[in-house]
mmCIF file of C-alpha atoms in Angstrom:
data_model
loop_
_atom_site.group_PDB
_atom_site.id
_atom_site.type_symbol
_atom_site.label_atom_id
_atom_site.label_comp_id
_atom_site.label_asym_id
_atom_site.label_seq_id
_atom_site.Cartn_x
_atom_site.Cartn_y
_atom_site.Cartn_z
ATOM 1 C CA MET I 1 142.657 58.337 -79.541
ATOM 2 C CA SER I 2 139.985 60.439 -77.127
ATOM 3 C CA SER I 3 140.185 63.725 -76.589
ATOM 4 C CA PRO I 4 141.514 64.945 -73.125
ATOM 5 C CA ARG I 5 137.406 66.357 -72.868
ATOM 6 C CA ARG I 6 136.288 63.419 -73.899
ATOM 7 C CA TRP I 7 137.889 62.229 -71.497
ATOM 8 C CA LEU I 8 137.373 64.655 -68.822
ATOM 9 C CA ARG I 9 133.500 64.116 -69.894
ATOM 10 C CA ASP I 10 133.916 60.092 -69.324
ATOM 11 C CA GLY I 11 135.221 59.875 -66.175
ATOM 12 C CA ARG I 12 138.235 58.352 -67.541
ATOM 13 C CA TRP I 13 140.350 60.887 -65.549
ATOM 14 C CA LEU I 14 140.174 59.141 -62.238
ATOM 15 C CA TRP I 15 142.430 55.997 -64.311
ATOM 16 C CA ALA I 16 144.892 58.824 -64.906
ATOM 17 C CA PHE I 17 144.498 59.679 -61.303
ATOM 18 C CA GLY I 18 145.254 57.169 -60.018
ATOM 19 C CA SER I 19 148.240 56.767 -62.201
ATOM 20 C CA GLY I 20 149.684 59.825 -61.807
ATOM 21 C CA PHE I 21 149.709 59.351 -57.673
ATOM 22 C CA PHE I 22 150.810 55.459 -57.915
ATOM 23 C CA LEU I 23 153.789 57.000 -59.872
ATOM 24 C CA TRP I 24 154.402 60.080 -57.074
ATOM 25 C CA HIS I 25 154.502 58.409 -54.604
ATOM 26 C CA PHE I 26 157.122 54.751 -56.858
ATOM 27 C CA GLY I 27 159.556 58.022 -57.226
ATOM 28 C CA HIS I 28 159.777 59.114 -53.998
ATOM 29 C CA LEU I 29 160.754 55.699 -53.236
ATOM 30 C CA PHE I 30 162.365 55.924 -55.992
ATOM 31 C CA TYR I 31 164.551 58.921 -55.209
ATOM 32 C CA HIS I 32 164.544 58.621 -51.096
ATOM 33 C CA PRO I 33 165.181 54.902 -50.110
ATOM 34 C CA SER I 34 166.034 55.688 -47.166
ATOM 35 C CA VAL I 35 162.208 55.617 -46.377
ATOM 36 C CA LEU I 36 163.125 52.533 -45.461
ATOM 37 C CA ASP I 37 165.141 51.811 -43.424
ATOM 38 C CA THR I 38 162.194 52.144 -40.144
ATOM 39 C CA LEU I 39 158.757 50.265 -40.336
ATOM 40 C CA PRO I 40 156.557 53.518 -40.013
ATOM 41 C CA THR I 41 158.544 55.764 -42.490
ATOM 42 C CA ALA I 42 158.295 52.690 -44.831
ATOM 43 C CA VAL I 43 154.404 52.013 -44.560
ATOM 44 C CA PHE I 44 153.356 55.814 -44.288
ATOM 45 C CA SER I 45 155.787 57.464 -45.964
ATOM 46 C CA VAL I 46 155.881 54.801 -48.619
ATOM 47 C CA LEU I 47 153.401 51.900 -48.531
ATOM 48 C CA GLY I 48 150.608 53.343 -47.511
ATOM 49 C CA PRO I 49 150.547 54.971 -49.977
ATOM 50 C CA ILE I 50 151.523 52.975 -53.128
ATOM 51 C CA SER I 51 149.251 50.688 -52.004
ATOM 52 C CA ALA I 52 146.339 53.306 -52.138
ATOM 53 C CA SER I 53 146.573 55.139 -55.249
ATOM 54 C CA ALA I 54 147.206 51.791 -56.661
ATOM 55 C CA THR I 55 143.540 51.186 -55.640
ATOM 56 C CA VAL I 56 142.559 53.506 -56.741
ATOM 57 C CA LEU I 57 143.422 53.160 -60.120
ATOM 58 C CA ALA I 58 142.737 49.550 -59.758
ATOM 59 C CA VAL I 59 138.204 51.220 -58.724
ATOM 60 C CA GLY I 60 138.824 52.980 -62.062
ATOM 61 C CA ILE I 61 139.662 50.519 -64.362
ATOM 62 C CA ALA I 62 137.035 48.307 -62.616
ATOM 63 C CA LEU I 63 134.519 50.604 -63.114
ATOM 64 C CA GLY I 64 135.223 52.274 -66.479
ATOM 65 C CA LEU I 65 134.852 48.020 -67.030
ATOM 66 C CA GLN I 66 132.070 46.393 -65.294
ATOM 67 C CA TRP I 67 129.300 48.857 -64.771
ATOM 68 C CA GLY I 68 130.210 51.772 -67.327
ATOM 69 C CA THR I 69 130.967 55.708 -67.961
ATOM 70 C CA ALA I 70 128.581 56.437 -65.865
ATOM 71 C CA SER I 71 129.123 55.007 -62.695
ATOM 72 C CA LEU I 72 132.544 55.730 -63.958
ATOM 73 C CA ARG I 73 132.180 60.013 -63.708
ATOM 74 C CA HIS I 74 130.256 59.654 -60.015
ATOM 75 C CA VAL I 75 133.034 57.857 -58.152
ATOM 76 C CA GLY I 76 135.149 60.472 -60.288
ATOM 77 C CA ARG I 77 133.420 63.584 -58.489
ATOM 78 C CA TRP I 78 133.461 61.300 -55.028
ATOM 79 C CA VAL I 79 137.231 60.929 -55.955
ATOM 80 C CA ALA I 80 137.561 64.447 -56.154
ATOM 81 C CA ILE I 81 135.696 66.083 -53.286
ATOM 82 C CA GLY I 82 137.866 63.657 -51.614
ATOM 83 C CA ALA I 83 141.189 64.169 -53.078
ATOM 84 C CA VAL I 84 140.051 68.526 -52.509
ATOM 85 C CA THR I 85 139.359 68.133 -49.281
ATOM 86 C CA ALA I 86 142.370 65.859 -47.813
ATOM 87 C CA ALA I 87 145.076 68.965 -49.432
ATOM 88 C CA LEU I 88 143.244 71.182 -48.147
ATOM 89 C CA LEU I 89 143.092 69.891 -44.472
ATOM 90 C CA GLY I 90 147.122 68.655 -45.374
ATOM 91 C CA ILE I 91 147.558 72.735 -46.335
ATOM 92 C CA LEU I 92 146.271 73.682 -43.635
ATOM 93 C CA THR I 93 148.071 71.724 -41.651
ATOM 94 C CA VAL I 94 151.136 72.524 -42.854
ATOM 95 C CA ILE I 95 150.166 76.521 -42.636
ATOM 96 C CA TYR I 96 149.946 75.929 -38.209
ATOM 97 C CA PHE I 97 153.012 74.521 -38.143
ATOM 98 C CA ARG I 98 155.030 77.152 -39.344
ATOM 99 C CA LEU I 99 152.517 79.007 -37.913
ATOM 100 C CA ASN I 100 153.997 77.585 -34.194
ATOM 101 C CA GLY I 101 157.256 77.557 -35.429
ATOM 102 C CA VAL I 102 157.850 74.737 -36.476
ATOM 103 C CA VAL I 103 159.359 73.626 -40.435
ATOM 104 C CA LEU I 104 157.557 69.816 -41.232
ATOM 105 C CA PRO I 105 160.106 68.022 -44.010
ATOM 106 C CA GLU I 106 159.033 67.087 -47.178
ATOM 107 C CA GLN I 107 156.531 69.509 -47.010
ATOM 108 C CA ALA I 108 154.868 68.740 -51.252
ATOM 109 C CA HIS I 109 154.820 64.895 -49.963
ATOM 110 C CA PHE I 110 152.937 65.501 -46.725
ATOM 111 C CA VAL I 111 150.696 66.528 -48.862
ATOM 112 C CA SER I 112 150.261 64.171 -51.325
ATOM 113 C CA ASN I 113 149.766 61.717 -48.692
ATOM 114 C CA VAL I 114 147.389 63.286 -47.042
ATOM 115 C CA THR I 115 145.581 63.788 -50.114
ATOM 116 C CA THR I 116 145.387 60.592 -51.194
ATOM 117 C CA GLY I 117 144.188 59.181 -48.487
ATOM 118 C CA GLY I 118 141.807 61.365 -49.607
ATOM 119 C CA THR I 119 141.185 59.614 -53.087
ATOM 120 C CA VAL I 120 140.636 56.437 -51.301
ATOM 121 C CA ALA I 121 138.261 57.510 -49.134
ATOM 122 C CA GLY I 122 136.306 58.838 -51.390
ATOM 123 C CA SER I 123 136.486 56.113 -53.665
ATOM 124 C CA LEU I 124 135.214 54.553 -50.651
ATOM 125 C CA VAL I 125 132.150 56.406 -50.904
ATOM 126 C CA GLY I 126 131.998 56.446 -54.202
ATOM 127 C CA VAL I 127 131.547 53.107 -55.205
ATOM 128 C CA TYR I 128 128.806 53.151 -52.435
ATOM 129 C CA ASP I 129 126.772 55.918 -53.627
ATOM 130 C CA ALA I 130 127.419 54.455 -57.360
ATOM 131 C CA ARG I 131 126.354 51.268 -55.784
ATOM 132 C CA ALA I 132 122.924 52.739 -54.428
ATOM 133 C CA ALA I 133 122.460 54.874 -57.842
ATOM 134 C CA ARG I 134 122.877 51.979 -59.513
ATOM 135 C CA VAL I 135 119.844 50.266 -57.498
ATOM 136 C CA SER I 136 117.649 53.380 -58.221
ATOM 137 C CA ARG I 137 117.780 53.351 -61.792
ATOM 138 C CA ARG I 138 116.757 49.818 -61.452
ATOM 139 C CA LEU I 139 114.162 50.246 -59.528
ATOM 140 C CA ARG I 140 113.346 53.065 -61.172
ATOM 141 C CA HIS I 141 112.990 50.809 -64.647
ATOM 142 C CA GLU I 142 111.368 48.789 -63.174
ATOM 143 C CA ARG I 143 108.729 50.765 -62.161
ATOM 144 C CA ARG I 144 108.369 52.294 -65.941
ATOM 145 C CA ARG I 145 108.492 48.320 -66.967
ATOM 146 C CA VAL I 146 105.042 47.560 -64.590
ATOM 147 C CA SER I 147 103.276 50.971 -65.618
ATOM 148 C CA LEU I 148 103.443 50.628 -68.807
ATOM 149 C CA LEU I 149 102.612 46.228 -68.614
ATOM 150 C CA ASN I 150 100.110 47.832 -66.081
ATOM 151 C CA GLN I 151 97.942 49.975 -69.148
ATOM 152 C CA ARG I 152 99.055 46.841 -72.082
ATOM 153 C CA LEU I 153 96.988 44.768 -69.547
ATOM 154 C CA HIS I 154 94.164 47.533 -68.674
ATOM 155 C CA VAL I 155 93.560 47.670 -72.685
ATOM 156 C CA LEU I 156 93.462 43.554 -72.922
ATOM 157 C CA ASN I 157 90.969 44.406 -69.949
ATOM 158 C CA ARG I 158 89.324 46.828 -72.121
ATOM 159 C CA VAL I 159 89.517 45.035 -75.827
ATOM 160 C CA LEU I 160 87.778 40.934 -73.735
ATOM 161 C CA ARG I 161 85.290 42.926 -72.038
ATOM 162 C CA HIS I 162 84.105 45.037 -74.713
ATOM 163 C CA ASP I 163 84.682 44.800 -78.296
ATOM 164 C CA LEU I 164 85.822 40.819 -77.639
ATOM 165 C CA ARG I 165 82.007 40.324 -76.053
ATOM 166 C CA ASN I 166 80.142 42.734 -78.174
ATOM 167 C CA ASP I 167 81.276 40.403 -80.997
ATOM 168 C CA VAL I 168 81.199 37.420 -79.093
ATOM 169 C CA ASN I 169 77.677 38.770 -77.364
ATOM 170 C CA VAL I 170 76.432 38.746 -81.789
ATOM 171 C CA VAL I 171 77.661 35.395 -82.194
ATOM 172 C CA HIS I 172 76.481 34.135 -79.768
ATOM 173 C CA GLY I 173 72.554 35.640 -80.722
ATOM 174 C CA TYR I 174 73.388 33.994 -84.830
ATOM 175 C CA ALA I 175 74.243 30.788 -82.933
ATOM 176 C CA SER I 176 70.473 30.616 -80.579
ATOM 177 C CA LEU I 177 68.925 30.653 -84.325
ATOM 178 C CA LEU I 178 71.020 27.686 -85.841
ATOM 179 C CA VAL I 179 69.786 25.918 -82.933
ATOM 180 C CA ASP I 180 66.338 26.217 -83.381
ATOM 181 C CA SER I 181 66.287 25.083 -87.076
ATOM 182 C CA PRO I 182 64.898 21.769 -88.423
ATOM 183 C CA ASP I 183 68.294 20.298 -89.438
ATOM 184 C CA PRO I 184 69.788 18.311 -86.699
ATOM 185 C CA VAL I 185 72.941 18.076 -88.456
ATOM 186 C CA VAL I 186 72.433 23.206 -88.005
ATOM 187 C CA SER I 187 71.059 22.900 -84.672
ATOM 188 C CA GLU I 188 73.671 20.165 -83.917
ATOM 189 C CA ARG I 189 77.018 23.142 -85.192
ATOM 190 C CA GLY I 190 74.716 25.388 -83.980
ATOM 191 C CA GLU I 191 75.189 24.019 -80.387
ATOM 192 C CA ILE I 192 78.757 23.996 -79.838
ATOM 193 C CA ILE I 193 78.879 27.099 -82.000
ATOM 194 C CA ARG I 194 76.562 28.582 -78.437
ATOM 195 C CA GLU I 195 78.701 26.676 -76.202
ATOM 196 C CA LYS I 196 81.523 28.319 -77.433
ATOM 197 C CA SER I 197 80.713 31.341 -77.713
ATOM 198 C CA GLU I 198 79.452 31.146 -73.824
ATOM 199 C CA GLU I 199 83.105 30.199 -72.324
ATOM 200 C CA LEU I 200 84.519 32.999 -73.976
ATOM 201 C CA ILE I 201 81.678 35.506 -72.177
ATOM 202 C CA SER I 202 82.892 34.224 -69.708
ATOM 203 C CA LEU I 203 86.468 34.236 -70.628
ATOM 204 C CA SER I 204 85.686 38.130 -70.547
ATOM 205 C CA GLU I 205 83.361 38.242 -67.050
ATOM 206 C CA ARG I 206 86.905 37.268 -65.224
ATOM 207 C CA ALA I 207 88.750 39.616 -67.654
ATOM 208 C CA ARG I 208 86.198 42.341 -65.483
ATOM 209 C CA ASN I 209 86.428 40.699 -62.645
ATOM 210 C CA LEU I 210 90.157 40.033 -61.912
ATOM 211 C CA GLN I 211 91.084 43.102 -61.906
ATOM 212 C CA GLN I 212 88.353 44.350 -59.842
ATOM 213 C CA LEU I 213 90.086 42.047 -56.945
ATOM 214 C CA LEU I 214 93.563 43.182 -58.000
ATOM 215 C CA GLU I 215 91.819 46.867 -57.841
ATOM 216 C CA GLY I 216 90.606 46.227 -54.553
ATOM 217 C CA GLU I 217 91.486 46.637 -51.300
ATOM 218 C CA GLN I 218 91.715 44.177 -49.391
ATOM 219 C CA ILE I 219 89.871 44.316 -45.331
ATOM 220 C CA GLU I 220 92.404 42.848 -42.196
ATOM 221 C CA THR I 221 88.963 41.085 -41.151
ATOM 222 C CA GLU I 222 89.084 36.958 -39.310
ATOM 223 C CA THR I 223 87.517 34.787 -41.670
ATOM 224 C CA ASP I 224 85.767 31.208 -40.258
ATOM 225 C CA LEU I 225 86.692 29.161 -42.580
ATOM 226 C CA ALA I 226 83.933 26.549 -41.783
ATOM 227 C CA ALA I 227 81.395 28.605 -41.370
ATOM 228 C CA VAL I 228 82.605 29.964 -45.836
ATOM 229 C CA VAL I 229 83.018 26.101 -46.279
ATOM 230 C CA SER I 230 79.783 24.884 -44.254
ATOM 231 C CA ARG I 231 77.425 28.015 -46.185
ATOM 232 C CA ARG I 232 79.269 27.582 -49.428
ATOM 233 C CA LEU I 233 79.117 23.402 -50.572
ATOM 234 C CA GLU I 234 75.517 23.870 -49.204
ATOM 235 C CA ALA I 235 74.680 25.820 -52.421
ATOM 236 C CA PHE I 236 77.249 23.591 -54.443
ATOM 237 C CA LYS I 237 75.327 20.540 -53.012
ATOM 238 C CA ARG I 238 72.374 22.250 -55.397
ATOM 239 C CA GLU I 239 74.407 22.888 -59.140
ATOM 240 C CA TYR I 240 75.508 19.424 -58.710
ATOM 241 C CA PRO I 241 72.722 16.826 -56.688
ATOM 242 C CA ALA I 242 73.836 14.293 -58.894
ATOM 243 C CA ALA I 243 77.559 14.033 -56.580
ATOM 244 C CA LYS I 244 77.188 12.904 -52.641
ATOM 245 C CA VAL I 245 79.204 15.324 -50.880
ATOM 246 C CA ASN I 246 80.702 15.048 -47.201
ATOM 247 C CA VAL I 247 81.131 18.153 -44.916
ATOM 248 C CA ASP I 248 83.487 17.429 -41.206
ATOM 249 C CA VAL I 249 84.127 21.121 -40.097
ATOM 250 C CA PRO I 250 84.397 22.048 -36.598
ATOM 251 C CA ASP I 251 82.364 24.851 -35.507
ATOM 252 C CA ARG I 252 85.337 27.755 -36.309
ATOM 253 C CA ALA I 253 88.168 27.952 -38.003
ATOM 254 C CA PRO I 254 89.786 31.073 -37.619
ATOM 255 C CA VAL I 255 92.041 32.360 -40.510
ATOM 256 C CA GLY I 256 93.259 35.806 -41.735
ATOM 257 C CA PRO I 257 91.524 37.230 -44.857
ATOM 258 C CA VAL I 258 91.354 35.056 -47.746
ATOM 259 C CA PRO I 259 90.429 36.058 -51.107
ATOM 260 C CA LEU I 260 87.892 35.300 -52.970
ATOM 261 C CA LEU I 261 87.824 32.273 -49.897
ATOM 262 C CA GLY I 262 83.934 31.269 -51.189
ATOM 263 C CA VAL I 263 85.094 31.037 -54.294
ATOM 264 C CA VAL I 264 88.075 29.118 -53.563
ATOM 265 C CA VAL I 265 85.997 26.313 -51.509
ATOM 266 C CA GLU I 266 83.367 25.499 -54.858
ATOM 267 C CA LEU I 267 86.767 25.604 -57.342
ATOM 268 C CA LEU I 268 87.862 23.007 -55.292
ATOM 269 C CA ALA I 269 84.944 21.104 -54.746
ATOM 270 C CA GLU I 270 83.403 21.195 -58.881
ATOM 271 C CA ASN I 271 87.136 20.167 -60.179
ATOM 272 C CA ALA I 272 86.622 17.574 -58.140
ATOM 273 C CA VAL I 273 83.353 16.693 -59.776
ATOM 274 C CA ILE I 274 83.877 17.662 -63.114
ATOM 275 C CA HIS I 275 86.863 15.265 -63.356
ATOM 276 C CA ASN I 276 85.166 12.327 -62.546
ATOM 277 C CA ASP I 277 83.283 10.488 -64.385
ATOM 278 C CA ARG I 278 81.703 8.203 -61.876
ATOM 279 C CA ASP I 279 77.815 8.665 -62.056
ATOM 280 C CA GLU I 280 77.814 9.797 -58.442
ATOM 281 C CA PRO I 281 80.930 11.264 -57.965
ATOM 282 C CA LEU I 282 82.198 11.455 -54.174
ATOM 283 C CA VAL I 283 83.939 14.593 -52.706
ATOM 284 C CA SER I 284 84.566 14.437 -49.182
ATOM 285 C CA VAL I 285 85.556 18.590 -47.529
ATOM 286 C CA ARG I 286 86.914 18.978 -44.461
ATOM 287 C CA VAL I 287 88.471 20.793 -42.525
ATOM 288 C CA GLN I 288 91.488 20.783 -39.513
ATOM 289 C CA THR I 289 91.890 23.768 -36.971
ATOM 290 C CA ASP I 290 95.877 23.581 -35.203
ATOM 291 C CA ASP I 291 97.634 25.238 -32.828
ATOM 292 C CA ASP I 292 98.735 27.435 -35.902
ATOM 293 C CA CYS I 293 97.138 26.672 -39.191
ATOM 294 C CA VAL I 294 93.512 25.770 -40.283
ATOM 295 C CA THR I 295 93.703 23.186 -43.145
ATOM 296 C CA LEU I 296 91.434 22.936 -45.380
ATOM 297 C CA HIS I 297 91.678 18.766 -47.402
ATOM 298 C CA VAL I 298 89.172 18.490 -50.694
ATOM 299 C CA ALA I 299 89.263 14.744 -51.609
ATOM 300 C CA ASP I 300 88.072 12.750 -54.527
ATOM 301 C CA ASP I 301 87.002 9.619 -56.307
ATOM 302 C CA GLY I 302 88.159 10.554 -59.228
ATOM 303 C CA PRO I 303 90.924 9.654 -62.031
ATOM 304 C CA GLY I 304 93.186 12.003 -60.524
ATOM 305 C CA ILE I 305 95.271 15.108 -61.421
ATOM 306 C CA PRO I 306 96.861 14.571 -64.520
ATOM 307 C CA GLU I 307 100.749 14.834 -63.399
ATOM 308 C CA ALA I 308 101.073 17.623 -66.118
ATOM 309 C CA GLU I 309 98.967 19.548 -64.467
ATOM 310 C CA ARG I 310 100.764 19.065 -61.631
ATOM 311 C CA ALA I 311 103.527 19.836 -62.611
ATOM 312 C CA VAL I 312 102.483 23.380 -64.078
ATOM 313 C CA PHE I 313 101.308 24.678 -60.059
ATOM 314 C CA GLU I 314 103.785 22.807 -58.790
ATOM 315 C CA SER I 315 106.818 24.951 -61.012
ATOM 316 C CA GLY I 316 104.704 27.965 -60.427
ATOM 317 C CA THR I 317 105.483 28.064 -64.680
ATOM 318 C CA GLU I 318 103.492 27.687 -67.708
ATOM 319 C CA THR I 319 105.376 27.444 -70.880
ATOM 320 C CA PRO I 320 103.401 26.261 -74.604
ATOM 321 C CA LEU I 321 104.215 22.608 -74.030
ATOM 322 C CA ARG I 322 103.225 22.671 -70.255
ATOM 323 C CA HIS I 323 99.960 24.842 -69.714
ATOM 324 C CA SER I 324 97.371 23.694 -67.337
ATOM 325 C CA GLU I 325 93.407 23.300 -68.777
ATOM 326 C CA GLY I 326 91.721 26.798 -67.825
ATOM 327 C CA LEU I 327 91.787 29.637 -64.419
ATOM 328 C CA GLY I 328 90.163 27.228 -61.427
ATOM 329 C CA LEU I 329 93.704 25.838 -60.531
ATOM 330 C CA TRP I 330 95.290 29.041 -60.190
ATOM 331 C CA VAL I 331 92.692 30.831 -59.338
ATOM 332 C CA VAL I 332 92.963 28.760 -55.839
ATOM 333 C CA GLU I 333 96.631 29.334 -55.751
ATOM 334 C CA TRP I 334 96.694 32.904 -56.713
ATOM 335 C CA ALA I 335 94.574 33.315 -53.633
ATOM 336 C CA VAL I 336 95.944 30.914 -51.118
ATOM 337 C CA ASN I 337 100.034 32.239 -51.919
ATOM 338 C CA GLU I 338 97.917 36.476 -51.154
ATOM 339 C CA ALA I 339 97.018 35.216 -48.125
ATOM 340 C CA GLY I 340 100.509 32.882 -47.145
ATOM 341 C CA GLY I 341 99.044 29.757 -47.112
ATOM 342 C CA ASP I 342 100.329 26.659 -48.944
ATOM 343 C CA LEU I 343 98.636 24.401 -51.261
ATOM 344 C CA ASP I 344 99.045 20.858 -51.763
ATOM 345 C CA PHE I 345 98.049 18.018 -54.128
ATOM 346 C CA ARG I 346 98.664 14.169 -52.602
ATOM 347 C CA ASP I 347 97.657 11.242 -54.315
ATOM 348 C CA ARG I 348 95.383 8.537 -52.964
ATOM 349 C CA PRO I 349 95.071 4.738 -53.587
ATOM 350 C CA VAL I 350 91.916 6.075 -55.075
ATOM 351 C CA GLY I 351 91.256 10.806 -56.058
ATOM 352 C CA THR I 352 93.352 13.084 -55.027
ATOM 353 C CA VAL I 353 92.933 14.895 -52.411
ATOM 354 C CA VAL I 354 94.065 18.778 -51.803
ATOM 355 C CA SER I 355 94.913 20.689 -49.066
ATOM 356 C CA ILE I 356 94.964 24.503 -48.279
ATOM 357 C CA THR I 357 96.925 25.220 -45.053
ATOM 358 C CA LEU I 358 96.016 28.929 -43.906
ATOM 359 C CA PRO I 359 97.967 31.022 -40.690
ATOM 360 C CA ARG I 360 95.035 30.575 -37.490
ATOM 361 C CA VAL I 361 94.133 33.451 -36.428
ATOM 362 C CA ASP I 362 92.016 33.782 -32.928
ATOM 363 C CA SER I 363 90.185 36.750 -31.628
ATOM 364 C CA GLU I 364 91.499 38.179 -28.785
ATOM 365 C CA SER I 365 87.778 39.573 -28.097
ATOM 366 C CA ASP I 366 85.944 37.738 -25.805
ATOM 367 C CA GLU I 367 82.709 38.408 -28.038
ATOM 368 C CA PRO I 368 82.386 36.815 -30.616
ATOM 369 C CA PRO I 369 84.296 38.029 -33.287
ATOM 370 C CA THR I 370 82.747 38.651 -36.904
ATOM 371 C CA VAL I 371 82.000 36.439 -39.308
ATOM 372 C CA ARG I 372 83.541 37.367 -42.540
ATOM 373 C CA ASP I 373 83.234 35.484 -45.562
ATOM 374 C CA ALA I 374 85.407 36.319 -48.900
ATOM 375 C CA ALA I 375 82.064 35.674 -50.405
ATOM 376 C CA SER I 376 81.419 39.022 -49.912
ATOM 377 C CA PHE I 377 83.684 40.845 -50.926
ATOM 378 C CA ALA I 378 83.668 38.755 -54.070
ATOM 379 C CA ASP I 379 79.375 40.226 -54.455
ATOM 380 C CA GLN I 380 81.169 43.609 -53.999
ATOM 381 C CA PHE I 381 82.685 43.012 -57.332
ATOM 382 C CA ASP I 382 79.946 40.768 -58.537
ATOM 383 C CA ILE I 383 81.887 37.497 -58.722
ATOM 384 C CA SER I 384 81.029 34.665 -58.996
ATOM 385 C CA LEU I 385 81.821 30.782 -59.566
ATOM 386 C CA GLN I 386 80.313 30.959 -62.519
ATOM 387 C CA SER I 387 82.543 34.200 -64.063
ATOM 388 C CA PHE I 388 85.399 31.599 -62.984
ATOM 389 C CA ARG I 389 84.815 29.387 -65.323
ATOM 390 C CA GLY I 390 86.434 29.299 -68.923
ATOM 391 C CA GLY I 391 84.899 25.202 -69.972
ATOM 392 C CA PRO I 392 86.281 22.349 -68.466
ATOM 393 C CA GLU I 393 89.195 22.492 -65.605
#
């Protein structure tokens, strides 16, 4: 059995509070059945207080079962405050009438009725406050959890950036020696080791750049998507001379700030090329402007994005059995979401069209707006397209 001290500590005295008032008012009805003769007297003298005390008891039981003793104590304090305040008001009312020569009938019952009303008011305020306290505790827990996850992310990033990179650099150096071996078998295997070590080095670079991106502040300026596409694809053509790249952009296509917009454009164009097995892969890039949005279409004539790969991005989650082959499309997904845009994949009879829709931003100034390519944002952190390649996308 629980001791009285534990009942007080756990807040379960609230149950006794509600049941005690319930028995008091029910007993008054039993010994004074005449209070039911008139409806106002029945409601305000007996039925109302009985319902109120039953409500306090029900609240106490529900809190104990659903929210635990912490919330029970929390609400119990408010019930006690409401009961004491109402009891004082009832007593002062009785004293006031007596000082004015009026003696209220059944003064004790009057004070108990007022006190019961105070317990109900206290329970309602207590439930609201307990719910707010639970939300506050949950938020504090989530903040601590986020802080812990952030700390672990920094540790993991340090391992990828320093420890793993240093060891892989050693492997890469020895692999280069194997490539120069006169034995063709050793040379071939050394080349494989060197390629894989370069992918791991690239992975460590991506970890560093992504951390810098997450910790950087996004500058609220207008970006001309048309200028970004034109400039980035000129460099892309030089990097992939075998690809045929068609570009159709308007004079201006103003959008809001998009993190790594230039890198996003290159990643979409690169995915269209490296997944294409044609000798001369075709990439068509078009920027379409509407009244309230700007859309970037990147079309190819390749086999398209695999269904399993697309399902990952449509669901927004990865699993051990269903995951993306690389980081490129995730970078696109995150950047578009950060900018408040939409990413869409659409199949064609030949190839796939990837569309990015971004909110349009028109400058109110008569002067030409300053074009800010997100590449400058990337350059600030030494972020390049190559740093986002960890192998075939």
